Amino acid sequence: MKNYFQNIWQSITTLLIGLGITIKHMFKARKGNVTLQYPEEKWPRPERNIGFDPKNYNIIRSKLHVDIDDCIGCRKCERACPVGCIKIDALKVPKETDLGLTSSGTTKRLLISRFDIDMTECMFCNLCTYPCPEDCIFMTGGPNSEKQPLDYEYSQYDRSRLIFKFANVTKNDIRRITTAPPVQQEIL
Amino acid sequence: MGFLENRFEDNIITAKLDQILSWARSTSAWYFQFGLACCAIEMMATAASRHDLERIGMMPRSSPRQADVMIVAGTVTLKMASRVKLLYDQMADPKYVISMGSCANSGGPYSRQGYHVLKGVDQIIPVDVYVPGCPPRPESLIEGLLKLQDKIRKERPLTKKK
Amino acid sequence: MIINQKVSDILEVKFPGVVILPDEPHNDFIQIHPEKWKEIAKFIKTDSELKFDSCQCITGVDLGIEDGLEVRYNFHSMQLKHKIEIRIAVERKNPSIPSIEQVWRGANWLEREVYDMYGIRFKGHRDLRRMLLPDDWKGWPLRKDYKTPNIYNGMKIPKVRKGWD
Amino acid sequence: MGLVHAEEMTLNIGPQHPSTHGVLRLKVKTDGEIISEITPVIGYLHRCFEKHCENLSYEQVIPFTDRCDYIAAMNNSFGYVLAVEKLMDIQVPERVEYIRVIMAEYNRIASHLLALGTFGLDVGAYTPFLYMFRDRERILDLFEITCGARLLYNYMWVGGVSHDLPLGFMEASYRFLDEFEKNINEYHNILSYNKIFIERSADVGIMPKDVAIDYGVTGPNLRGSGVKWDLRKDEPYSIYNRFKFDVPVGTGIMGSVGDCWDRYWVRAEEMQESIKIIRQALDKIPREGNVHEALPKKVRPPKGSIYFRTESPRGDLGYYIISDGTPTPLRVKMRSPAFTALSALSEIATGWMLSDVLVILGSLDIVLGEIDR
């Protein structure tokens, strides 16, 4: 009998303790509010964060980006990718052709005719960005956020639009560059 | 809005029935609580305190009969594929599918040697929005859901299709 | 190292000729013949000096098309706090090995998984079905000569995706 | 009241069921409400992890190990990396060791928070889930400022870690730990000592010591049964022998030893111990150091094999790696702790009511990604 009432008493008190905590939270809701009002507020959270300066560590992993002008076609990222979501076609060009320099001063020897990244397959492991000798492939945001703004909002209605094509040469360009020098030699 | 507009007092809004229907559908798209793999944890995080999906009118439902949106969150294996299809068939019209994360989009990391992984959930059910990421950040998922809401809002359920 | 020597010595006394001596002098496993495996398992579980009361891991291994299959067991003793690895080689054609499912209950699922992946039959296992793959799956996927099927139940398993070569 | 004998009925729970933790199917034979037989059917998330390992190089496997146990990704890659390092005989810098321990323990807290929160959901308590996710998000924030990812990090590398700790990590950590310690008491008040919760979980699903050992159950589930076995203490790997912490075991405070409440309690106490370890590690960590110092040029272990165990939040996580001297492993087998824990379910859940099954399942804290691999 005593046990019976003790049980009732215990359940009431423990419930009230729990309720008290909830009510306490309700009243400090404005100050301790943790919800991020997403479309209006964006990461990094404007205030109420956990005490770091978001300017320093904005290294969230999001869309892969390639500065195609800097790419020398070494294919290191393609080999490092565990899933094979990067496809590169690099064409050999005759020695006389000048493809320009990268931003760090390396001479480009290969013509990048195709640089596709399939973001539906990417597993965001970041492994492709480390071996790049020219630092031209990177995840947007982070230290590269000046080059390319952070972008993690790119859902699509169609899957094929998630394959990003970075190569900027047209078929005509390829034909012109790869075939032009032999023609010149004939003239000479 | 035709001849009815500006003929009433200020606090009366007129709209086409079509628009009202699609607006109502879009703002109360209840999703089907159906986690498969890693993305399910992010889906839980999206529904939990930090991101709070109920802000945009989305509530988790445990039964496919009560749900409008199915979030395929995670890898669909061949053993699971027939069940996913079954669950999709059980949902009442109008129904929408969000493919969340790389695995549901195209098999993702498991698409190369995965002998037991379905290469993209769109092989078995139609997908409305693809949310990339592995797993997508909760913000990305919310953005995908907002995109879906846009899509629903543009629908005209009563207008005859040409 | 010491425990391997001890185990092989004890086993050599109890079951002569069962331990295959490895080529290299120092190693951390013992290799045994599969014939009396169930009796040996019972013995090493109950023997007061060994007391391997926990079956940690059962690994099926395909060492290559020529070398054949192997099953490797990792045991651990919660009381005496030592561990041992036991290797048993099985032939590639029609592989089978005595089951230890009734000795350690935890071995039940672990053996089923090895069967699922390598097709190694565990003689005496009371419930030897596929574990992870569906029941109507064909082939043993972790063998080196396994070829991924193109279609299963009407669902395509393409090697290469469309528009991507 | 006499027992009502009903016809035997076969019930099917899952693969889609709001209370199963992932895509698990339970074939349940019931006698009225009493379970007479329960058979878990797994494999709905079999993602061919081991096949992938045989086709990828050692570094490329690490993101896949993350995806096996997606709740405690740091711990999973930690175990794999340690195994490969032992195979290659690499000594990593002091700072890396400390960073790894800090990250692993943080992830243990995050994993236990999720386990306890969803356990609360299974029992019917929704509020603790929201509170625990609040704290879990803050741990994920710490991971995010460190390596950029929220859930699957690819942070541990063979011979190092991918990023150094960012500026301000220490302060943020201390601040989080101070607040979190207070919150744990809150959780105890709101969930652990709640009478309804105790009635649902105490004396339910008792796992005796010998059954647990026979099935190879490890981790908090084993400790809940009263066995003091923790690899961090008994077989210290990395630098765990430098820290002072206790190993909480279930003592049957609310019921008998090895019930669901004990398993819950062990997890709650382990969070306290993890806080202790993190605090010590934050105090002792060398302030300077290059985390990429010991990265090998090429990860190519010599011929041989290794079975290496670490203590993940779910128990002994073993990696069996066979190397044939090439950059690709010949075989990587993962001994998953949740796999063995689930295999014991049919033993411990038989004889209980149908509604208790989901409580028992929740208390085992399984992750299907790790079970099916």
Coordinates of C-alpha atoms in Angstrom, one line a residue, chain B residues 2-161:
Chain B
G2 CA -9.9 39.6 -63.1
F3 CA -13.0 41.6 -62.3
L4 CA -13.2 40.6 -58.7
E5 CA -10.0 42.4 -57.7
N6 CA -10.2 45.6 -55.6
R7 CA -14.0 45.3 -55.3
F8 CA -14.0 44.3 -51.7
E9 CA -12.7 45.8 -48.4
D10 CA -9.1 45.6 -47.7
N11 CA -8.9 42.5 -45.6
I12 CA -10.6 40.3 -48.2
I13 CA -8.2 38.5 -50.6
T14 CA -9.4 37.1 -53.8
A15 CA -7.6 34.3 -55.6
K16 CA -8.3 31.6 -58.0
L17 CA -9.3 28.3 -56.5
D18 CA -6.4 26.8 -58.4
Q19 CA -3.9 29.1 -56.7
I20 CA -5.4 28.5 -53.3
L21 CA -5.2 24.8 -53.7
S22 CA -1.6 24.8 -54.8
W23 CA -0.7 27.3 -52.1
A24 CA -2.3 25.1 -49.5
R25 CA -0.5 22.1 -50.8
S26 CA 2.8 23.8 -50.9
T27 CA 2.7 25.1 -47.4
S28 CA 1.6 22.0 -45.7
A29 CA 3.7 19.4 -47.5
W30 CA 4.0 16.7 -44.8
Y31 CA 6.9 14.5 -45.4
F32 CA 7.3 10.8 -44.9
Q33 CA 9.7 10.0 -42.1
F34 CA 11.7 7.4 -43.9
G35 CA 15.4 7.2 -43.3
L36 CA 17.7 4.9 -45.0
A37 CA 21.3 5.7 -44.2
C38 CA 23.6 8.6 -43.3
C39 CA 21.3 11.2 -44.8
A40 CA 18.6 10.1 -42.4
I41 CA 20.7 11.5 -39.6
E42 CA 20.8 14.9 -41.3
M43 CA 17.1 14.7 -41.9
M44 CA 16.6 14.1 -38.2
A45 CA 18.9 17.1 -37.5
T46 CA 16.8 19.1 -39.9
A47 CA 13.7 18.2 -38.1
A48 CA 15.3 18.8 -34.7
S49 CA 15.9 22.0 -32.7
R50 CA 18.5 23.7 -34.8
H51 CA 16.8 23.8 -38.1
D52 CA 13.2 23.0 -37.2
L53 CA 11.4 22.0 -40.4
E54 CA 8.0 22.7 -39.0
R55 CA 8.8 26.4 -39.5
I56 CA 8.0 25.9 -43.2
G57 CA 5.0 23.7 -42.6
M58 CA 6.6 20.3 -42.9
M59 CA 5.8 17.7 -40.4
P60 CA 7.1 14.2 -40.2
R61 CA 4.5 11.5 -40.7
S62 CA 5.1 7.8 -39.9
S63 CA 2.6 6.4 -42.4
P64 CA 2.9 6.8 -46.2
R65 CA -0.9 7.3 -46.3
Q66 CA -0.7 10.6 -44.5
A67 CA 2.3 12.0 -46.3
D68 CA 2.7 14.2 -49.4
V69 CA 6.4 14.3 -49.8
M70 CA 8.8 11.4 -49.6
I71 CA 12.4 12.2 -48.8
V72 CA 14.5 9.4 -50.0
A73 CA 17.4 9.9 -47.6
G74 CA 20.2 7.5 -48.2
T75 CA 21.4 4.6 -50.2
V76 CA 18.7 2.5 -51.9
T77 CA 19.9 -1.0 -52.2
L78 CA 18.5 -3.6 -54.5
K79 CA 17.0 -5.5 -51.5
M80 CA 15.3 -2.3 -50.4
A81 CA 14.3 -1.0 -53.8
S82 CA 11.1 -3.0 -54.1
R83 CA 10.0 -1.7 -50.6
V84 CA 10.7 1.9 -51.6
K85 CA 8.5 1.4 -54.6
L86 CA 5.8 -0.2 -52.4
L87 CA 5.9 2.7 -50.0
Y88 CA 5.7 5.2 -52.9
D89 CA 2.7 3.4 -54.3
Q90 CA 1.0 3.6 -50.9
M91 CA 1.2 7.4 -50.8
A92 CA -1.9 9.3 -51.7
D93 CA -1.9 11.7 -54.7
P94 CA -0.5 14.3 -55.1
K95 CA 2.8 12.9 -54.1
Y96 CA 6.3 14.3 -54.5
V97 CA 9.7 12.8 -54.1
I98 CA 12.9 14.5 -53.0
S99 CA 16.1 12.6 -53.6
M100 CA 18.4 13.6 -50.9
G101 CA 22.2 13.1 -51.1
S102 CA 24.5 11.5 -53.6
C103 CA 23.4 7.9 -53.0
A104 CA 19.8 8.6 -53.8
N105 CA 20.8 10.8 -56.8
S106 CA 22.9 8.4 -58.7
G107 CA 24.4 5.7 -56.4
G108 CA 26.9 8.2 -55.3
P109 CA 30.1 6.8 -53.7
Y110 CA 28.8 3.3 -54.1
S111 CA 28.1 3.6 -57.8
R112 CA 31.4 2.1 -59.0
Q113 CA 31.8 -1.3 -57.3
G114 CA 28.5 -1.5 -55.6
Y115 CA 27.0 -4.7 -56.8
H116 CA 24.0 -4.3 -54.5
V117 CA 23.3 -0.6 -54.8
L118 CA 20.6 0.9 -57.0
K119 CA 22.2 3.6 -59.2
G120 CA 19.8 6.4 -58.5
V121 CA 16.4 6.2 -57.0
D122 CA 14.9 7.7 -60.2
Q123 CA 15.2 4.3 -61.8
I124 CA 12.2 3.2 -59.8
I125 CA 10.2 6.2 -58.8
P126 CA 9.9 9.7 -60.4
V127 CA 12.0 12.4 -58.6
D128 CA 11.0 16.0 -58.3
V129 CA 14.0 17.6 -56.7
Y130 CA 17.6 16.4 -56.4
V131 CA 19.5 17.7 -53.4
P132 CA 23.2 17.2 -53.8
G133 CA 25.6 16.6 -50.9
C134 CA 27.0 13.7 -49.1
P135 CA 25.1 14.2 -46.8
P136 CA 23.5 17.5 -47.7
R137 CA 23.7 20.1 -45.0
P138 CA 20.3 20.8 -43.4
E139 CA 20.3 24.1 -45.1
S140 CA 20.7 22.4 -48.5
L141 CA 17.7 20.1 -47.7
I142 CA 15.6 23.0 -46.6
E143 CA 16.5 24.8 -49.8
G144 CA 15.5 21.7 -51.8
L145 CA 12.2 21.7 -49.9
L146 CA 11.7 25.3 -50.7
K147 CA 12.3 24.6 -54.3
L148 CA 9.8 21.9 -54.2
Q149 CA 7.3 24.3 -52.6
D150 CA 7.9 26.6 -55.5
K151 CA 7.3 23.8 -57.9
I152 CA 4.0 22.9 -56.2
R153 CA 2.9 26.5 -56.1
K154 CA 3.3 26.8 -59.8
E155 CA 1.0 23.8 -60.4
R156 CA -2.6 24.4 -61.4
P157 CA -4.4 21.3 -60.3
L158 CA -7.9 22.3 -61.7
T159 CA -6.7 23.7 -65.0
K160 CA -6.9 21.2 -67.8
K161 CA -3.6 20.3 -69.2

